[in-house]
Amino acid sequence: MKSIAIIGASGYTGAQITSLIYADANLTIQGLYVSENSLDKGKPLSELYPVYSHISSCLSPLSTEAKELIVDQADAVVLATDHNVSLHLAAWFYEQGLAVFDLSGAYRFADKAQYPKWYGFEHDYPDVLSNAVYGLAEWNSAEIADSKMIAVPGCYPTASLTALKPLAPLLTSTLPVINAVSGVTGAGRKAQLQTSFCEVSLTPYGVLGHRHQPEIATQLGQEVIFTPHLGNFKRGILATITVQLAPGTTESDIAKAYSFYDNAPLVTVKHDQFPKVDDVVNTPNCHLGWKFDPKTGYLVVASVIDNLMKGAASQAHQCIKIHFKY
Ligand SMILES: NC(=O)C1=CN([C@@H]2O[C@H](COP(=O)(O)OP(=O)(O)OC[C@H]3O[C@@H](n4cnc5c(N)ncnc54)[C@H](OP(=O)(O)O)[C@@H]3O)[C@@H](O)[C@H]2O)C=CC1
Ligand SMILES: CC(=O)N[C@@H](CCC(=O)OP(=O)(O)O)C(=O)O
């Protein structure tokens, strides 16, 4: 039985992973934490999320004493916190010897020069960063098993990379074009004008400048054009990707590339049948559907995930299972 502390447990991804860890007989919850001055400290999680009425744990402030208790009692921490909060907490808990599963982007780039540009901070922990592995579960299980510093991928990168990585040997120099739509939970629980009910209307954002573009490009080994959109629904991501494949590529080459997922129970691949967001909402699954035009050499592949599940919490849970080998 492994004991897990969940920091940022009142947020959307934190509450989601709390429910997954609670239901996992191999894991126990050491504690649920929010910031020291949080308005929610002391409240039961179920007061914020009545859907979790079966979970009686309360939200504790992450004080210095609480951090020491976590080090004494827990085997791992899940950080469901903002990038600049995770940056410091991850390094501290890692240096105390705990396994760290960080849902933020603070440890996803190996190259420290990327952080000022995309995250607005200098990375102060190069030694910890050098041990971080990218937790794309279907692809990096050996690294996830070996390292105690796991950077769980972003939601859009998970949807995009799951679709594109099998195709990497078939790509040309023409950049893959990724158009993706996310539900509003992707922006987190905190109140913001642009995600309030009356303001949300399908629109692109972060055009040619979203931090997930270099995350996808780094992990794919090829530049991409990535355009995220905010949709007026709560959960889920649809990424529709258009990609040119090498001359001479056939449908059977593509089917062979996607057979990578034959032994991956959470990834379903269909030819000429396209998935819907609702097919995967509240599940840990990724569904892919593709169609190829041999005349032009272009493939369209659609990928759907639940941003809070495969895009964050359930992928972190996959990483925990891989790391603790059960
Ligand atoms: N939402 C999504 O779909 C995805 C999110 N992510 C990433 O996961 C992380 C969490 O996202 P999300 O759940 O949406 O965020 P939320 O804004 O919903 O939740 C953030 C949580 O962090 C807590 N928190 C804030 N400051 C601190 C602190 N100093 N110490 C401890 N706890 C703190 C907040 O509580 P309080 O402020 O009350 O202390 C809250 O519980 C982010 O890095 C995000 O980028 C990754 C993939 C998908
Ligand atoms: C709809 C929405 O706002 N989505 C978020 C992405 C959420 C995510 O994956 O988070 P990371 O920041 O951890 O990469 C955004 O575009 O910033």
Coordinates of C-alpha atoms and ligand atoms in Angstrom, one line a residue:
M1 CA 0.0 0.0 0.0
K2 CA 1.5 3.4 -1.0
S3 CA 0.5 6.6 0.7
I4 CA -0.1 9.6 -1.5
A5 CA -0.4 13.3 -0.5
I6 CA -2.5 15.4 -3.0
I7 CA -1.6 19.1 -3.2
G8 CA -4.1 21.3 -4.9
A9 CA -6.9 18.9 -4.1
S10 CA -9.6 21.5 -4.3
G11 CA -8.9 22.2 -7.9
Y12 CA -10.4 20.4 -10.9
T13 CA -7.6 18.0 -11.5
G14 CA -6.7 17.6 -7.8
A15 CA -10.3 16.6 -6.9
Q16 CA -10.4 14.2 -9.9
I17 CA -7.2 12.4 -8.9
T18 CA -8.3 12.3 -5.3
S19 CA -11.4 10.3 -6.5
L20 CA -9.1 7.9 -8.5
I21 CA -6.7 7.4 -5.6
Y22 CA -9.5 6.9 -3.2
A23 CA -10.9 4.1 -5.3
D24 CA -7.5 2.4 -5.8
A25 CA -7.1 -0.4 -3.2
N26 CA -3.3 -0.2 -3.6
L27 CA -3.2 3.4 -2.5
T28 CA -4.1 5.4 0.5
I29 CA -4.6 9.1 0.8
Q30 CA -2.1 10.7 3.3
G31 CA -3.8 14.0 3.1
L32 CA -5.5 16.6 0.8
Y33 CA -3.9 20.0 0.7
V34 CA -4.5 23.6 -0.4
S35 CA -2.5 26.7 0.0
E36 CA -1.8 28.0 3.6
N37 CA -4.3 30.9 3.2
S38 CA -6.8 29.1 1.1
L39 CA -10.5 30.1 1.6
D40 CA -11.2 26.3 1.4
K41 CA -8.8 25.1 4.2
G42 CA -10.6 23.0 6.8
K43 CA -13.5 22.2 4.5
P44 CA -14.4 18.7 3.5
L45 CA -13.7 18.1 -0.2
S46 CA -17.3 16.9 -0.5
E47 CA -18.5 20.4 0.5
L48 CA -16.9 21.7 -2.7
Y49 CA -17.8 18.7 -4.8
P50 CA -20.9 16.9 -3.6
V51 CA -20.3 14.2 -6.2
Y52 CA -17.5 13.1 -3.9
S53 CA -19.8 12.7 -0.9
H54 CA -18.3 9.3 -0.2
I55 CA -14.9 10.9 0.5
S56 CA -14.8 12.3 4.0
S57 CA -11.3 13.9 3.9
C58 CA -10.9 17.6 4.6
L59 CA -8.6 20.1 2.9
S60 CA -5.6 21.0 5.0
P61 CA -3.4 24.1 4.6
L62 CA 0.1 23.2 3.3
S63 CA 2.0 24.6 6.3
T64 CA 5.7 23.8 7.0
E65 CA 4.5 21.3 9.6
A66 CA 2.2 19.7 7.0
K67 CA 5.1 19.4 4.6
E68 CA 7.2 17.6 7.2
L69 CA 4.3 15.3 8.0
I70 CA 4.0 14.4 4.3
V71 CA 7.7 13.6 4.2
D72 CA 7.3 11.3 7.2
Q73 CA 4.1 9.6 6.1
A74 CA 3.8 9.6 2.3
D75 CA 5.6 7.7 -0.5
A76 CA 4.6 10.2 -3.1
V77 CA 3.0 13.6 -3.7
V78 CA 0.7 14.6 -6.5
L79 CA 1.0 18.2 -7.4
A80 CA -2.2 19.5 -8.9
T81 CA -1.0 23.1 -8.6
D82 CA -0.1 26.0 -10.9
H83 CA 3.3 25.8 -12.7
N84 CA 5.1 28.3 -10.5
V85 CA 3.8 26.6 -7.3
S86 CA 4.8 23.1 -8.6
L87 CA 8.2 24.4 -9.6
H88 CA 9.3 24.8 -5.9
L89 CA 7.2 22.1 -4.3
A90 CA 8.3 19.4 -6.7
A91 CA 12.0 20.2 -6.1
W92 CA 11.5 20.2 -2.3
F93 CA 9.6 16.9 -2.1
Y94 CA 11.9 15.3 -4.6
E95 CA 14.9 16.3 -2.6
Q96 CA 13.3 14.8 0.5
G97 CA 13.1 11.4 -1.3
L98 CA 9.5 11.3 -2.3
A99 CA 8.2 10.4 -5.7
V100 CA 6.6 13.4 -7.4
F101 CA 3.8 13.3 -9.9
D102 CA 3.5 16.9 -11.2
L103 CA 0.5 17.8 -13.3
S104 CA 1.8 21.2 -14.1
G105 CA 4.2 22.2 -16.9
A106 CA 7.1 23.1 -14.6
Y107 CA 9.2 20.0 -15.4
R108 CA 8.0 19.0 -18.9
F109 CA 10.9 20.6 -20.8
A110 CA 14.4 19.1 -20.3
D111 CA 15.9 22.4 -21.7
K112 CA 15.8 25.0 -18.9
A113 CA 16.1 27.8 -21.5
Q114 CA 12.4 27.1 -22.5
Y115 CA 10.9 28.1 -19.1
P116 CA 11.4 31.9 -19.2
K117 CA 9.9 32.1 -22.7
W118 CA 6.9 29.8 -22.1
Y119 CA 6.3 29.9 -18.4
G120 CA 7.7 33.3 -17.4
F121 CA 10.2 31.9 -14.8
E122 CA 13.8 30.9 -14.6
H123 CA 14.1 27.2 -13.7
D124 CA 16.0 27.2 -10.4
Y125 CA 16.4 23.4 -10.1
P126 CA 18.5 22.1 -12.9
D127 CA 19.5 19.0 -11.0
V128 CA 15.9 18.0 -10.3
L129 CA 15.0 18.9 -13.9
S130 CA 17.7 16.6 -15.2
N131 CA 15.9 13.7 -13.5
A132 CA 12.5 14.5 -14.7
V133 CA 10.7 12.2 -17.2
Y134 CA 7.8 13.0 -19.4
G135 CA 4.9 10.9 -18.2
L136 CA 3.2 10.0 -21.5
A137 CA 2.2 6.7 -20.1
E138 CA 1.8 4.5 -23.2
W139 CA 5.2 5.7 -24.5
N140 CA 7.5 6.2 -21.6
S141 CA 6.8 3.5 -19.1
A142 CA 10.4 2.4 -18.5
E143 CA 11.4 6.0 -17.7
I144 CA 8.3 6.5 -15.5
A145 CA 9.2 3.3 -13.6
D146 CA 12.8 4.5 -13.0
S147 CA 12.4 8.1 -12.0
K148 CA 10.9 9.7 -9.0
M149 CA 10.2 13.0 -10.8
I150 CA 7.4 12.6 -13.3
A151 CA 6.1 15.5 -15.3
V152 CA 2.6 14.5 -16.4
P153 CA 1.9 15.9 -19.9
G154 CA -0.5 18.7 -20.7
C155 CA -4.0 17.9 -21.9
Y156 CA -3.6 19.1 -25.5
P157 CA -0.2 17.4 -25.8
T158 CA -1.6 14.1 -24.6
A159 CA -4.4 14.2 -27.2
S160 CA -2.0 15.4 -30.0
L161 CA 1.0 13.1 -29.2
T162 CA -1.2 10.0 -28.8
A163 CA -2.4 10.6 -32.4
L164 CA 0.9 11.7 -33.9
K165 CA 3.7 9.7 -32.3
P166 CA 3.0 6.4 -34.1
L167 CA 3.2 8.4 -37.4
A168 CA 6.6 10.0 -36.7
P169 CA 8.5 7.7 -39.1
L170 CA 6.1 8.5 -41.8
L171 CA 6.1 12.4 -41.5
T172 CA 7.4 14.7 -44.2
S173 CA 8.9 18.2 -43.6
T174 CA 5.3 19.6 -44.0
L175 CA 4.2 20.6 -40.5
P176 CA 1.3 18.7 -39.0
V177 CA -1.6 21.1 -38.3
I178 CA -3.4 20.5 -35.0
N179 CA -6.8 22.2 -34.4
A180 CA -8.0 21.4 -30.9
V181 CA -11.1 22.3 -28.9
S182 CA -11.1 22.1 -25.1
G183 CA -13.9 22.3 -22.5
V184 CA -13.7 25.1 -20.0
T185 CA -12.5 22.9 -17.1
G186 CA -9.1 23.0 -19.0
A187 CA -8.7 26.5 -17.6
G188 CA -9.0 25.4 -13.9
R189 CA -11.5 26.3 -11.2
K190 CA -10.5 29.8 -10.3
A191 CA -12.9 32.5 -11.4
Q192 CA -11.8 34.4 -14.6
L193 CA -13.8 36.6 -16.9
Q194 CA -12.9 34.8 -20.1
T195 CA -14.2 31.5 -18.7
S196 CA -17.4 32.8 -17.1
F197 CA -20.7 31.4 -18.5
C198 CA -21.8 34.4 -20.5
E199 CA -18.4 35.0 -22.0
V200 CA -17.5 31.5 -23.4
S201 CA -18.2 31.1 -27.1
L202 CA -16.2 28.9 -29.5
T203 CA -13.0 30.8 -30.3
P204 CA -9.3 30.1 -31.0
Y205 CA -6.8 31.4 -28.5
G206 CA -3.0 31.4 -28.0
V207 CA -2.7 31.4 -31.8
L208 CA 0.9 30.6 -32.9
G209 CA 2.0 31.2 -29.3
H210 CA 0.6 28.5 -26.9
R211 CA 3.1 26.8 -24.6
H212 CA 1.8 23.4 -25.7
Q213 CA 3.1 23.9 -29.2
P214 CA 6.8 23.5 -28.1
E215 CA 5.8 20.7 -25.7
I216 CA 4.2 18.8 -28.6
A217 CA 7.1 19.6 -31.0
T218 CA 9.8 18.6 -28.4
Q219 CA 8.1 15.2 -27.8
L220 CA 7.3 14.5 -31.4
G221 CA 10.7 15.6 -32.7
Q222 CA 9.1 17.9 -35.4
E223 CA 7.6 21.4 -35.4
V224 CA 3.8 21.6 -35.6
I225 CA 1.2 24.3 -36.1
F226 CA -1.1 24.1 -33.0
T227 CA -4.3 26.1 -32.5
P228 CA -6.3 25.6 -29.4
H229 CA -9.9 26.6 -29.1
L230 CA -12.2 27.1 -26.1
G231 CA -15.5 25.4 -26.5
N232 CA -18.7 26.0 -24.6
F233 CA -18.7 22.6 -22.8
K234 CA -17.3 21.5 -19.5
R235 CA -15.0 18.6 -20.1
G236 CA -13.1 17.0 -23.0
I237 CA -10.8 17.7 -25.9
L238 CA -11.1 17.0 -29.6
A239 CA -7.9 17.5 -31.6
T240 CA -8.3 17.2 -35.3
I241 CA -4.9 16.8 -37.0
T242 CA -4.0 17.1 -40.6
V243 CA -0.7 15.7 -41.6
Q244 CA 1.1 14.9 -44.9
L245 CA 2.8 11.5 -45.0
A246 CA 5.8 10.4 -47.0
P247 CA 5.3 9.6 -50.7
G248 CA 4.3 6.0 -51.2
T249 CA 2.7 5.6 -47.8
T250 CA -0.3 3.2 -47.8
E251 CA -3.3 2.6 -45.6
S252 CA -1.6 -0.5 -44.4
D253 CA 1.5 1.4 -43.4
I254 CA -0.7 3.6 -41.2
A255 CA -2.6 0.7 -39.7
K256 CA 0.7 -0.9 -38.9
A257 CA 1.9 2.4 -37.2
Y258 CA -1.2 2.5 -35.1
S259 CA -0.9 -1.2 -34.2
F260 CA 1.5 0.3 -31.5
Y261 CA -1.6 0.6 -29.4
D262 CA -2.8 -3.0 -29.9
N263 CA -1.7 -3.7 -26.3
A264 CA -2.7 -0.4 -24.9
P265 CA -6.1 -0.9 -23.3
L266 CA -6.9 2.8 -22.9
V267 CA -6.3 3.8 -26.6
T268 CA -8.8 2.8 -29.2
V269 CA -8.0 3.3 -32.9
K270 CA -10.5 3.2 -35.7
H271 CA -10.1 3.6 -39.5
D272 CA -12.7 5.9 -41.2
Q273 CA -14.8 6.2 -38.0
F274 CA -14.5 9.4 -36.0
P275 CA -14.8 9.8 -32.2
K276 CA -16.9 12.2 -30.2
V277 CA -15.9 14.0 -27.0
D278 CA -18.8 12.4 -25.1
D279 CA -17.3 8.9 -26.0
V280 CA -14.5 9.5 -23.5
V281 CA -15.7 12.1 -21.0
N282 CA -15.3 10.8 -17.4
T283 CA -13.1 8.0 -18.7
P284 CA -9.3 7.5 -18.8
N285 CA -9.5 6.6 -22.5
C286 CA -8.2 8.2 -25.7
H287 CA -10.1 7.4 -29.0
L288 CA -8.5 8.0 -32.3
G289 CA -10.1 7.9 -35.8
W290 CA -8.2 8.3 -39.1
K291 CA -8.7 8.6 -42.8
F292 CA -6.1 8.8 -45.5
D293 CA -6.2 10.3 -49.0
P294 CA -3.6 8.4 -51.1
K295 CA -3.9 10.9 -54.0
T296 CA -2.6 13.8 -51.9
G297 CA -0.8 11.8 -49.2
Y298 CA -2.7 13.7 -46.5
L299 CA -4.1 12.0 -43.3
V300 CA -6.7 13.4 -41.0
V301 CA -6.7 11.9 -37.5
A302 CA -9.1 12.9 -34.7
S303 CA -8.2 12.3 -31.1
V304 CA -10.5 12.7 -28.1
I305 CA -9.7 12.6 -24.4
D306 CA -11.2 13.9 -21.2
N307 CA -8.8 16.8 -20.3
L308 CA -9.2 16.2 -16.5
M309 CA -8.7 12.4 -16.9
K310 CA -6.3 11.2 -19.6
G311 CA -5.3 14.9 -20.0
A312 CA -4.3 15.1 -16.3
A313 CA -5.5 13.0 -13.4
S314 CA -6.0 9.5 -14.9
Q315 CA -2.7 9.8 -16.8
A316 CA -1.0 10.7 -13.5
H317 CA -2.8 7.6 -12.0
Q318 CA -1.4 5.5 -14.8
C319 CA 2.1 6.9 -14.0
I320 CA 1.6 6.1 -10.3
K321 CA 0.7 2.5 -11.2
I322 CA 3.7 2.2 -13.6
H323 CA 6.1 3.7 -11.1
F324 CA 4.9 1.5 -8.2
K325 CA 4.7 -1.5 -10.4
Y326 CA 1.2 -2.8 -9.8
Ligands
LIG1 N1 -7.5 21.7 -15.9 C1 -6.9 20.8 -16.8 O1 -7.6 20.3 -17.7 C2 -5.5 20.5 -16.8 C3 -4.6 21.1 -15.8 N2 -3.3 20.8 -15.8 C4 -2.4 21.5 -14.9 O2 -2.7 20.9 -13.6 C5 -2.5 21.9 -12.6 C6 -3.8 22.1 -11.8 O3 -4.8 22.5 -12.7 P1 -6.3 22.7 -12.2 O4 -6.7 21.6 -11.4 O5 -7.0 23.0 -13.5 O6 -6.2 24.1 -11.4 P2 -7.2 24.7 -10.3 O7 -7.0 26.2 -10.4 O8 -8.5 24.1 -10.5 O9 -6.6 24.2 -8.9 C7 -5.4 24.6 -8.3 C8 -5.3 24.1 -6.9 O10 -4.0 24.5 -6.4 C9 -4.3 25.0 -5.0 N3 -3.2 25.9 -4.7 C10 -2.9 27.1 -5.2 N4 -1.8 27.6 -4.7 C11 -1.3 26.7 -3.9 C12 -0.2 26.6 -3.0 N5 0.7 27.6 -2.9 N6 0.0 25.5 -2.3 C13 -0.9 24.5 -2.3 N7 -2.0 24.5 -3.1 C14 -2.2 25.6 -3.9 C15 -5.7 25.6 -5.2 O11 -6.3 25.9 -4.0 P3 -6.2 27.3 -3.2 O12 -6.0 28.4 -4.2 O13 -7.5 27.4 -2.5 O14 -5.1 27.1 -2.3 C16 -6.4 24.5 -6.0 O15 -6.6 23.4 -5.1 C17 -2.0 23.2 -13.3 O16 -0.6 23.3 -13.4 C18 -2.6 23.0 -14.7 O17 -1.8 23.7 -15.7 C19 -2.8 19.9 -16.6 C20 -3.6 19.2 -17.5 C21 -5.0 19.5 -17.7
LIG2 C1 -9.0 25.6 -21.8 C2 -7.7 26.0 -21.3 O1 -7.5 27.1 -20.8 N1 -6.7 25.0 -21.2 C3 -5.4 25.3 -20.7 C4 -4.6 24.0 -20.8 C5 -4.6 23.1 -19.6 C6 -3.5 22.2 -19.5 O2 -3.2 21.2 -20.1 O3 -2.6 22.5 -18.6 P1 -1.1 22.7 -18.5 O4 -1.0 24.2 -18.3 O5 -0.7 22.0 -17.3 O6 -0.3 22.4 -19.7 C7 -4.7 26.4 -21.5 O7 -4.8 26.5 -22.7 O8 -3.8 27.0 -20.8

